[in-house]
């Protein structure tokens, strides 16, 4: 009588071999923006997705570096995370209804966000009026145990973000509607 477990064992071995042959984590598993295109010059709600920690360590701080040309950056507070902002030194003083100081960097510090969990960090901003550009927004992820990942690599125009191990978050600036 044939061993009924034999076929299952062979299938498991095959699945293991396929998993081993699969490429490393796809770009979709990095810190990325939920919506990766928007009209140039528009107000844009950037949702930064954090799908894993740093080599297994839990995330305790996310810092977004506001790129030149992005204005009116307003971070959304998160329960369990302390918000700190760094002003842009060269920006003019805010004037007018509802205006706030221009920001150069925003950090959410807290958590910890376990390596096996997922979270999102929201930053509302005015995009630069530069249709066609692929706008990169660098993000630094810091984790427990002093580990960190700098999602700050800006790909050369003739290469793909997936060619880089830690590409910056990016979105395409579309022509104004
Ligand atoms: Cu990743």
Coordinates of N, CA and C and ligand atoms in Angstrom, one line a residue, residues 25-31 51-52 151 165, ligand 1:
X25 N 12.5 40.3 -1.3 CA 11.3 41.0 -1.1 C 11.1 42.1 -2.2
X26 N 9.9 42.1 -2.8 CA 9.6 43.0 -3.9 C 9.5 44.5 -3.4
X27 N 9.6 45.4 -4.3 CA 9.6 46.8 -3.9 C 8.4 47.2 -3.2
X28 N 7.3 46.5 -3.5 CA 6.0 46.8 -2.8 C 6.1 46.6 -1.3
X29 N 7.1 45.9 -0.9 CA 7.2 45.6 0.6 C 8.0 46.7 1.3
X30 N 8.5 47.7 0.6 CA 9.2 48.7 1.2 C 8.3 49.8 1.8
X31 N 9.0 50.9 2.4 CA 8.2 52.1 2.7 C 7.8 52.8 1.4
X51 N 5.4 48.4 5.9 CA 5.0 47.0 6.0 C 5.9 46.0 6.8
X52 N 7.0 46.5 7.3 CA 7.9 45.7 8.1 C 8.9 46.5 8.8
X151 N 15.3 54.9 3.7 CA 14.7 54.8 2.4 C 14.9 56.1 1.7
X165 N 18.2 48.7 -3.3 CA 17.7 48.0 -2.2 C 16.8 48.9 -1.2
Ligands
LIG1 CU1 10.8 46.2 2.1

